[in-house]
Short mmCIF file of C-alpha atoms in Angstrom, two decimals:
data_model
loop_
_atom_site.label_atom_id
_atom_site.label_comp_id
_atom_site.label_asym_id
_atom_site.label_seq_id
_atom_site.Cartn_x
_atom_site.Cartn_y
_atom_site.Cartn_z
CA MET A 1 -60.99 33.44 -18.26
CA LYS A 2 -63.19 30.50 -19.30
CA GLY A 3 -66.16 31.90 -17.37
CA TRP A 4 -66.68 35.04 -19.40
CA LEU A 5 -65.65 33.27 -22.61
CA VAL A 6 -68.42 30.68 -22.23
CA SER A 7 -70.96 33.33 -21.27
CA GLY A 8 -69.87 35.40 -24.25
CA ILE A 9 -70.35 32.49 -26.65
CA LEU A 10 -73.79 31.79 -25.22
CA PHE A 11 -74.74 35.45 -25.63
CA TYR A 12 -73.59 35.42 -29.24
CA CYS A 13 -75.65 32.32 -30.00
CA PHE A 14 -78.69 34.02 -28.48
CA PHE A 15 -78.01 37.40 -30.02
CA PHE A 16 -77.52 36.30 -33.62
CA ASN A 17 -80.59 34.06 -33.49
CA PHE A 18 -82.79 37.06 -32.77
CA PHE A 19 -80.92 40.04 -34.18
CA LYS A 20 -81.48 40.88 -37.83
CA GLU A 21 -79.61 43.75 -39.41
CA PRO A 22 -81.84 46.35 -41.11
CA ALA A 23 -82.71 45.64 -44.74
CA ASP A 24 -80.83 48.74 -45.87
CA CYS A 25 -77.55 47.61 -44.25
CA THR A 26 -74.87 45.33 -45.66
CA TYR A 27 -71.97 43.58 -43.93
CA VAL A 28 -68.56 45.01 -44.88
CA PHE A 29 -65.88 43.67 -42.50
CA ASP A 30 -65.12 42.31 -39.03
CA LEU A 31 -63.85 44.35 -36.09
CA PRO A 32 -61.93 42.12 -33.63
CA SER A 33 -62.52 42.69 -29.92
CA ARG A 34 -59.74 43.84 -27.63
CA ASP A 35 -58.31 40.35 -27.18
CA ASP A 36 -59.46 38.94 -30.57
CA THR A 37 -61.98 36.68 -28.82
CA PHE A 38 -64.96 38.18 -30.66
CA LEU A 39 -65.34 39.26 -34.28
CA ASN A 40 -67.79 42.14 -34.37
CA GLN A 41 -69.48 42.58 -37.72
CA VAL A 42 -69.47 46.11 -39.17
CA TYR A 43 -72.36 47.10 -41.44
CA PHE A 44 -72.78 49.89 -43.98
CA CYS A 45 -76.30 51.36 -43.99
CA GLN A 46 -78.00 53.34 -46.76
CA PRO A 47 -81.46 54.27 -45.47
CA ASP A 48 -84.00 55.96 -47.74
CA SER A 49 -83.41 59.18 -45.81
CA GLY A 50 -79.97 59.32 -47.40
CA ASN A 51 -78.17 59.67 -44.08
CA TYR A 52 -75.62 56.89 -44.62
CA TYR A 53 -73.68 55.44 -41.70
CA TYR A 54 -71.74 52.42 -40.40
CA TYR A 55 -72.47 50.47 -37.25
CA SER A 56 -71.41 47.45 -35.24
CA VAL A 57 -72.79 45.75 -32.14
CA ILE A 58 -69.53 45.42 -30.25
CA THR A 59 -68.84 42.73 -27.68
CA THR A 60 -65.49 42.87 -25.91
CA SER A 61 -63.78 42.04 -22.63
CA VAL A 62 -62.32 45.03 -20.87
CA CYS A 63 -59.89 43.45 -18.39
CA ASN A 64 -57.85 40.31 -17.87
CA ASP A 65 -60.04 38.39 -15.40
CA GLU A 66 -63.41 36.67 -15.50
CA ASN A 67 -64.88 38.99 -12.85
CA CYS A 68 -65.29 41.73 -15.43
CA LYS A 69 -68.53 41.76 -17.36
CA LEU A 70 -68.34 41.93 -21.13
CA ALA A 71 -68.96 45.37 -22.62
CA ILE A 72 -71.72 45.19 -25.22
CA LEU A 73 -73.05 48.18 -27.14
CA LYS A 74 -73.98 49.39 -30.60
CA VAL A 75 -71.53 51.92 -32.09
CA ILE A 76 -72.24 54.19 -35.05
CA TRP A 77 -69.65 55.88 -37.30
CA ASP A 78 -70.06 58.38 -40.12
CA LEU A 79 -68.81 57.98 -43.70
CA ALA A 80 -65.34 59.21 -42.73
CA GLY A 81 -64.99 56.61 -40.00
CA ASN A 82 -65.50 59.13 -37.22
CA TYR A 83 -67.43 57.98 -34.16
CA THR A 84 -70.95 59.44 -33.99
CA LYS A 85 -72.74 57.82 -31.04
CA PHE A 86 -73.39 54.59 -29.18
CA GLU A 87 -76.52 52.83 -27.97
CA THR A 88 -76.78 50.23 -25.22
CA LEU A 89 -78.75 47.03 -25.73
CA SER A 90 -81.81 46.31 -23.62
CA GLY A 91 -80.77 44.54 -20.43
CA LYS A 92 -77.07 45.03 -21.19
CA PRO A 93 -75.96 48.21 -19.36
CA LEU A 94 -72.29 49.10 -19.16
CA THR A 95 -70.85 48.60 -15.69
CA LYS A 96 -68.07 50.05 -13.55
CA ASN A 97 -66.05 48.53 -10.71
CA ASP A 98 -67.99 45.97 -8.64
CA HIS A 99 -70.53 45.66 -11.49
CA ILE A 100 -72.14 49.02 -10.68
CA PRO A 101 -74.23 50.15 -13.70
CA PHE A 102 -73.26 53.34 -15.52
CA THR A 103 -75.22 56.45 -14.60
CA VAL A 104 -76.51 58.96 -17.15
CA THR A 105 -73.49 61.12 -16.32
CA ASP A 106 -71.17 58.17 -16.95
CA TYR A 107 -72.71 57.53 -20.37
CA ASP A 108 -72.35 61.22 -21.24
CA LYS A 109 -68.70 61.11 -20.19
CA LEU A 110 -68.05 58.01 -22.29
CA HIS A 111 -69.68 59.62 -25.32
CA SER A 112 -67.56 62.73 -24.90
CA THR A 113 -64.38 60.65 -24.60
CA LEU A 114 -65.17 58.52 -27.66
CA GLN A 115 -65.82 61.69 -29.67
CA ASN A 116 -62.28 62.89 -28.98
CA ALA A 117 -60.23 61.17 -31.68
CA THR A 118 -57.08 62.84 -30.35
CA SER A 119 -57.59 61.76 -26.73
CA ILE A 120 -54.54 61.09 -24.58
CA LEU A 121 -55.79 57.50 -24.43
CA GLY A 122 -54.45 57.01 -27.93
CA ASP A 123 -50.90 57.66 -26.75
CA LYS A 124 -51.02 55.31 -23.77
CA THR A 125 -50.53 51.59 -23.42
CA LYS A 126 -52.62 49.68 -20.93
CA ASP A 127 -49.61 49.47 -18.58
CA GLU A 128 -49.41 53.27 -18.45
CA LEU A 129 -52.93 53.79 -17.15
CA LEU A 130 -52.04 53.31 -13.47
CA GLU A 131 -49.34 55.01 -11.44
CA LYS A 132 -46.62 52.44 -10.90
CA ASP A 133 -45.78 53.56 -7.37
CA SER A 134 -49.38 52.92 -6.24
CA LEU A 135 -49.77 49.37 -7.52
CA LYS A 136 -50.89 46.76 -5.00
CA TYR A 137 -52.07 43.16 -5.25
CA SER A 138 -55.80 42.44 -4.81
CA GLU A 139 -57.05 38.93 -4.05
CA LYS A 140 -60.56 40.00 -5.05
CA ILE A 141 -59.64 40.45 -8.71
CA ASP A 142 -56.51 38.27 -8.69
CA GLY A 143 -54.46 41.09 -10.06
CA PHE A 144 -53.03 44.52 -9.43
CA THR A 145 -54.92 47.70 -8.64
CA GLY A 146 -53.70 51.24 -8.24
CA ALA A 147 -54.43 54.92 -8.61
CA THR A 148 -55.33 56.11 -12.07
CA SER A 149 -52.60 58.21 -13.64
CA LYS A 150 -53.55 61.88 -13.10
CA GLU A 151 -53.35 62.75 -16.79
CA ILE A 152 -55.66 59.84 -17.63
CA LYS A 153 -58.25 60.45 -14.93
CA GLU A 154 -59.94 63.36 -16.66
CA ALA A 155 -60.30 61.38 -19.89
CA VAL A 156 -62.11 58.32 -18.54
CA VAL A 157 -65.33 57.40 -16.79
CA ASP A 158 -64.73 57.27 -13.04
CA GLY A 159 -64.63 53.62 -11.99
CA ALA A 160 -64.50 52.38 -15.59
CA LEU A 161 -60.88 52.97 -16.55
CA TYR A 162 -60.33 49.85 -18.61
CA SER A 163 -63.79 49.94 -20.19
CA THR A 164 -63.24 53.50 -21.38
CA TYR A 165 -59.72 52.74 -22.62
CA THR A 166 -60.76 49.56 -24.44
CA LEU A 167 -63.80 51.09 -26.11
CA TRP A 168 -61.90 54.20 -27.17
CA HIS A 169 -59.28 52.09 -28.96
CA LEU A 170 -61.90 49.93 -30.66
CA VAL A 171 -63.95 52.91 -31.80
CA ASN A 172 -61.03 55.13 -32.86
CA GLY A 173 -58.50 52.55 -34.02
CA ASP A 174 -58.01 50.73 -37.33
CA VAL A 175 -61.75 50.65 -37.90
CA ARG A 176 -61.57 54.26 -39.08
CA LYS A 177 -59.17 53.38 -41.91
CA GLN A 178 -61.30 50.41 -42.94
CA ILE A 179 -64.45 52.52 -43.06
CA ARG A 180 -62.76 55.23 -45.10
CA LYS A 181 -61.45 52.63 -47.53
CA HIS A 182 -64.95 51.22 -47.99
CA THR A 183 -66.48 54.69 -48.40
CA GLN A 184 -64.00 55.56 -51.12
CA SER A 185 -64.66 52.27 -52.91
CA THR A 186 -68.39 53.11 -53.15
CA TYR A 187 -68.09 56.92 -53.36
CA ASP A 188 -70.99 58.79 -54.95
CA ALA A 189 -72.64 62.21 -55.00
CA GLN A 190 -74.79 61.44 -51.95
CA MET A 191 -71.72 60.54 -49.91
CA GLU A 192 -69.92 63.68 -51.01
CA ALA A 193 -72.86 65.90 -50.07
CA GLN A 194 -73.20 64.23 -46.68
CA LEU A 195 -69.50 64.56 -45.89
CA LEU A 196 -69.33 68.23 -46.82
CA SER A 197 -72.45 69.10 -44.80
CA SER A 198 -71.19 67.39 -41.64
CA VAL A 199 -70.78 69.34 -38.41
CA ASN A 200 -67.59 67.35 -37.72
CA PRO A 201 -64.58 69.22 -39.20
CA ARG A 202 -62.60 65.99 -39.60
CA THR A 203 -65.42 64.54 -41.67
CA VAL A 204 -65.60 67.66 -43.83
CA LEU A 205 -61.85 67.46 -44.45
CA PHE A 206 -62.22 63.87 -45.65
CA GLY A 207 -64.86 65.05 -48.12
CA LEU A 208 -62.73 67.96 -49.30
CA LYS A 209 -59.76 65.67 -49.92
CA ASN A 210 -61.92 63.67 -52.32
CA LEU A 211 -62.65 66.73 -54.47
CA ASP A 212 -60.64 67.25 -57.65
CA GLU A 213 -59.42 70.69 -58.73
CA SER A 214 -62.40 71.40 -61.00
CA SER A 215 -64.80 70.76 -58.12
CA TYR A 216 -63.50 73.77 -56.24
CA LEU A 217 -64.84 75.94 -59.06
CA GLN A 218 -68.07 74.04 -59.62
CA LYS A 219 -68.95 73.82 -55.93
CA PHE A 220 -67.75 77.26 -54.87
CA PRO A 221 -71.09 78.39 -53.36
CA GLN A 222 -71.05 75.31 -51.11
CA LEU A 223 -67.43 75.97 -50.17
CA VAL A 224 -68.36 79.49 -49.10
CA GLN A 225 -70.97 78.03 -46.75
CA ILE A 226 -68.31 75.75 -45.28
CA LEU A 227 -65.94 78.69 -44.81
CA GLN A 228 -68.63 80.46 -42.81
CA ARG A 229 -68.57 77.69 -40.20
CA GLY A 230 -65.21 79.07 -39.14
CA ASN A 231 -63.11 75.98 -38.52
CA PRO A 232 -59.46 77.07 -38.93
CA LEU A 233 -58.16 73.75 -40.32
CA VAL A 234 -61.00 73.36 -42.79
CA ASN A 235 -60.75 76.97 -43.94
CA PHE A 236 -56.99 76.73 -44.38
CA TYR A 237 -57.40 73.57 -46.46
CA ILE A 238 -60.00 75.20 -48.74
CA THR A 239 -58.28 78.54 -49.25
CA LYS A 240 -54.91 76.96 -50.06
CA ARG A 241 -56.58 75.04 -52.91
CA LEU A 242 -58.52 77.91 -54.43
CA LYS A 243 -57.14 79.36 -57.66
CA PRO A 244 -57.20 83.09 -58.52
CA GLU A 245 -59.25 82.23 -61.61
CA ILE A 246 -62.22 81.46 -59.39
CA PHE A 247 -62.53 85.16 -58.58
CA GLN A 248 -62.78 86.20 -62.21
CA ASN A 249 -66.43 85.39 -61.72
CA PRO A 250 -68.12 88.44 -60.16
CA GLU A 251 -70.66 86.19 -58.41
CA ASN A 252 -67.87 84.34 -56.62
CA ARG A 253 -66.27 87.59 -55.49
CA ALA A 254 -69.64 88.83 -54.28
CA ALA A 255 -70.27 85.59 -52.41
CA ILE A 256 -67.03 86.03 -50.44
CA GLN A 257 -67.68 89.72 -49.79
CA ASN A 258 -71.14 88.89 -48.40
CA VAL A 259 -69.65 86.66 -45.70
CA TRP A 260 -66.38 88.55 -45.25
CA GLU A 261 -67.07 89.78 -41.72
CA SER A 262 -67.83 86.26 -40.50
CA LEU A 263 -64.46 84.88 -41.66
CA ASP A 264 -61.42 84.56 -39.40
CA LYS A 265 -58.42 86.84 -40.00
CA ASN A 266 -56.22 84.13 -41.48
CA THR A 267 -58.87 83.16 -44.03
CA GLN A 268 -59.37 86.82 -44.92
CA SER A 269 -55.64 87.25 -45.42
CA ILE A 270 -55.33 84.32 -47.82
CA LEU A 271 -58.42 85.34 -49.79
CA SER A 272 -57.19 88.94 -50.08
CA LYS A 273 -54.01 87.70 -51.76
CA LEU A 274 -56.06 85.58 -54.17
CA PHE A 275 -58.18 88.62 -55.08
CA GLU A 276 -55.06 90.63 -55.86
CA LYS A 277 -53.11 87.88 -57.64
CA PRO A 278 -53.24 88.10 -61.46
CA THR A 279 -54.92 85.11 -63.13
CA GLY A 280 -52.75 82.60 -64.90
CA GLY A 281 -50.31 82.48 -61.99
CA GLY A 282 -48.54 85.72 -62.98
#
């Protein structure tokens, strides 16, 4: 335990002496590591390009013994707190069992897993990752090993069970709520536009939930573009908040008719009822 703790402290001393956050980024809060040993600073970045984001250079242990190397990587989230991507630091590759470095395929698998905010990993405790009837004691790691639970195996990087599990919970845990809270506290037109143009449906939904009723009329052309993307949840959310009055405007009716064939059947059904419903809620 003391071995990796000392090495981690030394790394932090080195890292923060040489690492400077970009000028367009500001510190917003701390993200504790898996065992609360490290406090990873989360930054909010507003580059001139307008593509705002959050990031943190995460350092965390991934198992309970000093034989495991610390996992160190830069993680980026969007304005809704949804994971976007990660980057490794030079000379600090992620490793699997026996300190074998990740392959390109392993990194791709990790990225795919971290993207899945509804992964089965979110429903499992650490004790549920291994099949209980296959546990056996290992002197090499001074602990227990065993076969990965079958339902977990497809969700993790082969040979990096605990790394994948730990990083998923850090990236998709409470940090998402904290990011959303900060975004809402500094909300502006640029943030709204970025959220609504996202390719991530969960991010778009966060943007839509920040719109007031009048915005659905004012931003109708943009909403039509979102409907065309064809995400069932997003489309259901939009159409259930549209008022019949919107379709008093011939341009709005024409906009829907122009994209009608590209809409899913459920969206068409809801919109048809809005077209037919008398204005004023009659």
